[in-house]
PDB file of C-alpha atoms and ligand atoms in Angstrom:
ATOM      1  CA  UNK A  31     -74.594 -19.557 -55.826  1.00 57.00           C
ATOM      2  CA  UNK A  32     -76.076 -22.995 -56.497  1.00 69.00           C
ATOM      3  CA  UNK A  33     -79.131 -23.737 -59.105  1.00 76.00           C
ATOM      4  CA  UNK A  34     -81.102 -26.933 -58.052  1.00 82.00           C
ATOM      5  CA  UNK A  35     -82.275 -27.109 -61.517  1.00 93.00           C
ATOM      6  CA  UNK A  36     -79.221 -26.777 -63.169  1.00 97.00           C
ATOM      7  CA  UNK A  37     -77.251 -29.820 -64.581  1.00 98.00           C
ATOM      8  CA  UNK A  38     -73.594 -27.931 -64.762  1.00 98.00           C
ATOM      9  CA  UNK A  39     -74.026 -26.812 -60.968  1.00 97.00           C
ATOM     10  CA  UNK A  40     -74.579 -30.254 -60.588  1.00 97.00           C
ATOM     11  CA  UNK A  41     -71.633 -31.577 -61.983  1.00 98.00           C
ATOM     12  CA  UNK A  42     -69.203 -28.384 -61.028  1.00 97.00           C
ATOM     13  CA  UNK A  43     -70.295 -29.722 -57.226  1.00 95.00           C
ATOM     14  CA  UNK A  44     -69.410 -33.310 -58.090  1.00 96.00           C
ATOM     15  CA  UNK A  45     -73.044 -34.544 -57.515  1.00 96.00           C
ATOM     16  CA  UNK A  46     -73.272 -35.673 -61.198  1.00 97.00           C
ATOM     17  CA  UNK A  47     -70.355 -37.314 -62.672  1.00 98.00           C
ATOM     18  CA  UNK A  48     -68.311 -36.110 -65.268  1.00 98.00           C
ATOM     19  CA  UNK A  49     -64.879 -36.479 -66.725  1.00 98.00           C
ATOM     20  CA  UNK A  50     -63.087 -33.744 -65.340  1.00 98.00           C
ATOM     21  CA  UNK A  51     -59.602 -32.577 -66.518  1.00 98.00           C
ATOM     22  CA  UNK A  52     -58.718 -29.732 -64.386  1.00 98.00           C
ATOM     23  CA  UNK A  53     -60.162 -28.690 -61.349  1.00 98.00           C
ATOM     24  CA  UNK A  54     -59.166 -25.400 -58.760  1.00 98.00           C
ATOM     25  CA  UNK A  55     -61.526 -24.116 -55.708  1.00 98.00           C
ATOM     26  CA  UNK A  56     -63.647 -21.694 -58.485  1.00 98.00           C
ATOM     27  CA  UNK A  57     -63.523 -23.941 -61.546  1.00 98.00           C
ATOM     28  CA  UNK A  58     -64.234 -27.420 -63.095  1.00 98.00           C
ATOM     29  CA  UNK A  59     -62.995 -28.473 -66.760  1.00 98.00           C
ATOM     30  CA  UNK A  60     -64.794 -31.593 -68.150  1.00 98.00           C
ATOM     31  CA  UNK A  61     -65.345 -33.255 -71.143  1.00 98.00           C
ATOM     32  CA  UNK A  62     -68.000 -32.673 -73.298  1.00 98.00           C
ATOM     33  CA  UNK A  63     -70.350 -35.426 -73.871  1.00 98.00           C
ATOM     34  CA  UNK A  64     -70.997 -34.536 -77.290  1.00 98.00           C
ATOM     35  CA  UNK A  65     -67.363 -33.506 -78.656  1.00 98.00           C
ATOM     36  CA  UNK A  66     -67.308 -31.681 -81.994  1.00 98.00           C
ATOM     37  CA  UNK A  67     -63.518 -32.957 -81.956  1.00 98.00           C
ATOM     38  CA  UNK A  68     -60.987 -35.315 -79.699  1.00 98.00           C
ATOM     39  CA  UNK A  69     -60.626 -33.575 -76.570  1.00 98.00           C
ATOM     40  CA  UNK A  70     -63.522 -30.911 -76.841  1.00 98.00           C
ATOM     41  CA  UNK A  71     -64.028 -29.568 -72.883  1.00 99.00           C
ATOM     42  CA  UNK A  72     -65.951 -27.564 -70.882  1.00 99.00           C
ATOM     43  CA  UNK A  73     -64.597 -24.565 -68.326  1.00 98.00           C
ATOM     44  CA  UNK A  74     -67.479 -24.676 -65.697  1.00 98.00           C
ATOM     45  CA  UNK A  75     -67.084 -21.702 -62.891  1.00 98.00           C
ATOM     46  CA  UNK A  76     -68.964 -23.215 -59.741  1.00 97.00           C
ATOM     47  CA  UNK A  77     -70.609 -20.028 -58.891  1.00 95.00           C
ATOM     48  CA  UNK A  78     -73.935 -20.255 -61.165  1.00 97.00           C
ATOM     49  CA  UNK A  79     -74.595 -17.900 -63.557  1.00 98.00           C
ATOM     50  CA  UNK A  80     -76.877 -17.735 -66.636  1.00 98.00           C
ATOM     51  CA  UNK A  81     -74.296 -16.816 -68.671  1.00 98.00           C
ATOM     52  CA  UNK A  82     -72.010 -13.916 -69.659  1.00 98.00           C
ATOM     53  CA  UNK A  83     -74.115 -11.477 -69.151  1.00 98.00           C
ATOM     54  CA  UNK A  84     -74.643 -12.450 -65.743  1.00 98.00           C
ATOM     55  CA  UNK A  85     -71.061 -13.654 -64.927  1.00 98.00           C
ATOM     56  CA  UNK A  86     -69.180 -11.309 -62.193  1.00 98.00           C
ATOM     57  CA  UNK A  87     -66.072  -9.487 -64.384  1.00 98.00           C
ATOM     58  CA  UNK A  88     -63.605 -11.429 -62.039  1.00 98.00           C
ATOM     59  CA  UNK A  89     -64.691 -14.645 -62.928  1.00 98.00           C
ATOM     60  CA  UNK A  90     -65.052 -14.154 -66.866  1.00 98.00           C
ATOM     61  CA  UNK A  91     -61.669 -12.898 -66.451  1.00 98.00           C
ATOM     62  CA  UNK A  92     -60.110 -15.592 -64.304  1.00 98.00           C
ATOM     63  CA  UNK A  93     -61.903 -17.959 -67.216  1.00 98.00           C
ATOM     64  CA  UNK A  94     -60.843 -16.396 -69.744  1.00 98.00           C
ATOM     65  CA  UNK A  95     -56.959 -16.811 -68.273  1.00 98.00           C
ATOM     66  CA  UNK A  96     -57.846 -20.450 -67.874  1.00 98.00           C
ATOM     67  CA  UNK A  97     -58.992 -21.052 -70.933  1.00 99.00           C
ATOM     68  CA  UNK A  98     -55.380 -20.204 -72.544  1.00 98.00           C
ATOM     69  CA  UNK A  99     -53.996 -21.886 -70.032  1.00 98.00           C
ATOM     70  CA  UNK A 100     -55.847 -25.392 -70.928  1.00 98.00           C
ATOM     71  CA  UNK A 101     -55.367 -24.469 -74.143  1.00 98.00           C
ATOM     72  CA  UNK A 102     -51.429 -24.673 -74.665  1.00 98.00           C
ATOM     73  CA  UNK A 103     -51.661 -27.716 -71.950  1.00 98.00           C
ATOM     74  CA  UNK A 104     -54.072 -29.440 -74.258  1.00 98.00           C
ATOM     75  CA  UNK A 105     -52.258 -28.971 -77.546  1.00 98.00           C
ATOM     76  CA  UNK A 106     -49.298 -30.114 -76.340  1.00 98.00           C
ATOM     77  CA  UNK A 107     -50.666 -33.220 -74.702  1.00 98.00           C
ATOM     78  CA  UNK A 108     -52.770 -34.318 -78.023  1.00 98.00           C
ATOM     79  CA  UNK A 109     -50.357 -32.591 -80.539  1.00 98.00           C
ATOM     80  CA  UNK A 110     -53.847 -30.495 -82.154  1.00 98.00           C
ATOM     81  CA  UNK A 111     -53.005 -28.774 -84.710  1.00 98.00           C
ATOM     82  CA  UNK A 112     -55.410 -25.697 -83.900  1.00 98.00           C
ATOM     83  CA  UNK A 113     -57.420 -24.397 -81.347  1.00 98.00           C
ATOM     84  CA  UNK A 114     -61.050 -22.931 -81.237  1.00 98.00           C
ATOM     85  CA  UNK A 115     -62.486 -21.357 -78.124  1.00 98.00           C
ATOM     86  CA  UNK A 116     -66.289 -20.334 -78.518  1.00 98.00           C
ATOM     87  CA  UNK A 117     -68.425 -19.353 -75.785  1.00 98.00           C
ATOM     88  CA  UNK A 118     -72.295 -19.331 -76.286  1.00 98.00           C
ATOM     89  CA  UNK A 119     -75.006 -16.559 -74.504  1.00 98.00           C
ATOM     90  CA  UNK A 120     -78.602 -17.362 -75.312  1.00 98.00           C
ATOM     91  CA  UNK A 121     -80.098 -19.635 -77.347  1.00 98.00           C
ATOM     92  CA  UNK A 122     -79.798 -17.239 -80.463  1.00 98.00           C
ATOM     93  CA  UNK A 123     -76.197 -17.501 -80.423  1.00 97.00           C
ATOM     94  CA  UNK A 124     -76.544 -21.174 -79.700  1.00 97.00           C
ATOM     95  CA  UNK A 125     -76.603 -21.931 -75.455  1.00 98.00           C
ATOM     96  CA  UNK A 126     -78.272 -24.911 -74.564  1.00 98.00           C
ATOM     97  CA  UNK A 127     -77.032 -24.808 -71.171  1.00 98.00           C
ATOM     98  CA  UNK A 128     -77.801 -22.065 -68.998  1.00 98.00           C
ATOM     99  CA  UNK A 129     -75.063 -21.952 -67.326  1.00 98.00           C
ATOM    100  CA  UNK A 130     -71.771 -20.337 -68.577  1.00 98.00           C
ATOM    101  CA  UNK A 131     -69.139 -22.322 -70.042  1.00 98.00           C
ATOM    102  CA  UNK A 132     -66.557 -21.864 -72.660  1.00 99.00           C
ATOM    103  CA  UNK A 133     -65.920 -24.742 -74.742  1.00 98.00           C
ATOM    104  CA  UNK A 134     -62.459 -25.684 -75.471  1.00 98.00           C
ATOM    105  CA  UNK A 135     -62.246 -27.563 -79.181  1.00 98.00           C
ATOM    106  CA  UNK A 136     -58.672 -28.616 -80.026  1.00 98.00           C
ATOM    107  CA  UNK A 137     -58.896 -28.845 -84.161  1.00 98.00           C
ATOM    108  CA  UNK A 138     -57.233 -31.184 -86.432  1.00 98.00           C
ATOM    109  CA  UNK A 139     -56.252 -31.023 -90.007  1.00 98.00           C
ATOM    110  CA  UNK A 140     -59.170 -32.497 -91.339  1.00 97.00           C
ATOM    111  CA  UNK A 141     -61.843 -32.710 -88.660  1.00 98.00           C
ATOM    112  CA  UNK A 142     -65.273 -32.087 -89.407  1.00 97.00           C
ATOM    113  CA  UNK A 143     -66.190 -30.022 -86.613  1.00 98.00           C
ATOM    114  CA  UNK A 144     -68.045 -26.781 -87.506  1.00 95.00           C
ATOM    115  CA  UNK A 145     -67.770 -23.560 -85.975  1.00 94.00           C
ATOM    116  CA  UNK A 146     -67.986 -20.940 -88.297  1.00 92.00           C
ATOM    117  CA  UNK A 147     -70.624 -18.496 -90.312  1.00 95.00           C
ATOM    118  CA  UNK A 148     -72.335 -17.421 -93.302  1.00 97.00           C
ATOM    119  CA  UNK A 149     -70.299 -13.852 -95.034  1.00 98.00           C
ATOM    120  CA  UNK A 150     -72.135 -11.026 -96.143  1.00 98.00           C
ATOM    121  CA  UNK A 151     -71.366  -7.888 -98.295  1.00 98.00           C
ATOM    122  CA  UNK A 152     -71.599  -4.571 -95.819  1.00 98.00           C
ATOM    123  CA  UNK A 153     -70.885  -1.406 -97.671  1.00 98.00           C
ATOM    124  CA  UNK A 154     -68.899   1.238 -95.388  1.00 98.00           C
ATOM    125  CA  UNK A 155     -71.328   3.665 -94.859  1.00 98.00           C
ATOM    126  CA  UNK A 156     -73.286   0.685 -93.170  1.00 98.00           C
ATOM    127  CA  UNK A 157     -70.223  -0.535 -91.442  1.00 98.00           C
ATOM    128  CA  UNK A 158     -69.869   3.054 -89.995  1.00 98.00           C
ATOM    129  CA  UNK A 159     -73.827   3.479 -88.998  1.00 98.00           C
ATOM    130  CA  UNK A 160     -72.936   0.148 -87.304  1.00 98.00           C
ATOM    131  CA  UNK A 161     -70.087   1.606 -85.256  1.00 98.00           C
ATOM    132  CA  UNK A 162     -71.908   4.651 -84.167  1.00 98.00           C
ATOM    133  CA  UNK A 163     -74.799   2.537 -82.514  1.00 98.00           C
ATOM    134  CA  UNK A 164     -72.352   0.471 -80.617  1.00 98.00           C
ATOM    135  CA  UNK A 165     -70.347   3.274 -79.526  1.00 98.00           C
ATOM    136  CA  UNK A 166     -73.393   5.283 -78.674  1.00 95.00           C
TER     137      UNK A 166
HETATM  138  P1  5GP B 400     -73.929 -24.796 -75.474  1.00 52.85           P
HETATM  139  O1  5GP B 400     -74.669 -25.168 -76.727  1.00 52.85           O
HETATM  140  O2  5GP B 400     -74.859 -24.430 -74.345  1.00 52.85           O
HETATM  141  O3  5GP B 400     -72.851 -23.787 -75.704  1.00 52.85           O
HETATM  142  O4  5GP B 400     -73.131 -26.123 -75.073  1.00 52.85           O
HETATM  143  C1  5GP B 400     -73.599 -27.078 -74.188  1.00 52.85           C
HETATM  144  C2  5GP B 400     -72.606 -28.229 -74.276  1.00 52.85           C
HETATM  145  O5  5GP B 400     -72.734 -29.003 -73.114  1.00 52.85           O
HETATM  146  C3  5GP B 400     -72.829 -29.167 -75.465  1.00 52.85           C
HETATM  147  O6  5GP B 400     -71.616 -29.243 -76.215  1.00 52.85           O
HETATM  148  C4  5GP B 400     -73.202 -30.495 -74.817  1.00 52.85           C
HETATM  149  O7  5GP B 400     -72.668 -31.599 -75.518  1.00 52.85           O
HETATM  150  C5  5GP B 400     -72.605 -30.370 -73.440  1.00 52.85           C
HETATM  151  N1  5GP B 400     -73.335 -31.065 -72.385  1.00 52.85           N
HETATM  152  C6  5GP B 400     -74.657 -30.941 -72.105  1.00 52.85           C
HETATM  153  N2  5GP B 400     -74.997 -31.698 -71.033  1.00 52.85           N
HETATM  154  C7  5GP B 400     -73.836 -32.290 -70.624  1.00 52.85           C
HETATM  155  C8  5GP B 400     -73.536 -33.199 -69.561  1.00 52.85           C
HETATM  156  O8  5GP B 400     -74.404 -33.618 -68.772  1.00 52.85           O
HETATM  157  N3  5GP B 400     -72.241 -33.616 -69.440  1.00 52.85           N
HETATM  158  C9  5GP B 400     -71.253 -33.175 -70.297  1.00 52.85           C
HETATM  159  N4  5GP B 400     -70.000 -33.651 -70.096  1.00 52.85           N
HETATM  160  N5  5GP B 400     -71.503 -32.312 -71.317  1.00 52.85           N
HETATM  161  C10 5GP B 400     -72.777 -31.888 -71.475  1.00 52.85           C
HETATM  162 ZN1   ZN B 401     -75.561 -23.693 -62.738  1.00 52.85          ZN
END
């Protein structure tokens, strides 16, 4: 259940302070202490797991439930005018902490937060190939 080693167990069991905004008997939401934009959180299950891969299906649904819900409480309490919700798995796709989160970024006109990516042309017959291996 609980990593020794692992800083958001730490804080989802209150041993390491944080800023918490919403808090229930499975999840914690903090701030982040690097926010890409005013209000940027963190939904922390307190069960550990790596990440989505490892998360049970009940809790990356119940997450996933709370993550709308924080988000229409949050953009009505700081009037955003746009919402991103991005959730990281491995350090390819850009985890730093190995514990699963979603991040909650409330987006202003004119904010300089980033979340995005590069485009690039796909022709159909690649988009298709690309379909085929997913689907299996
Ligand atoms: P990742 O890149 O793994 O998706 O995101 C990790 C996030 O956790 C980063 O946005 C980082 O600022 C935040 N973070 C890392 N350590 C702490 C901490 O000790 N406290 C808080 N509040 N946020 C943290
Ligand atoms: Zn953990």
């Amino acid at each position: 259940m609980k990593d020794n080693n692992c800083i958001f167990c730490k804080i989802a069991q209150g041993e390491v302070p944080s800023v918490v905004i919403y808090e229930d008997d499975k999840f914690k939401v903090i701030l982040d202490m690097g926010p890409a934009a005013k209000g940027h959180a963190l939904i922390l299950p307190k069960e550990h797991a790596k990440n989505i891969y490892e998360l049970s299906e009940e809790t990356t649904a119940e997450a996933f439930v709370l993550a709308k819900k924080m988000a229409e409480k949050m953009t009505k309490a700081l009037s955003c005018d746009g919402f991103n919700i991005v959730q990281n798995n491995e350090p390819a796709a850009g985890q730093t902490v190995f514990h699963f989160h979603i991040h909650l970024i409330p987006r202003f006109e004119g904010d300089d937060a980033k979340v995005g990516w590069n485009t690039h042309e796909i022709t159909k017959e690649e988009m298709e190939a690309i379909a085929e291996q997913i689907k299996g």
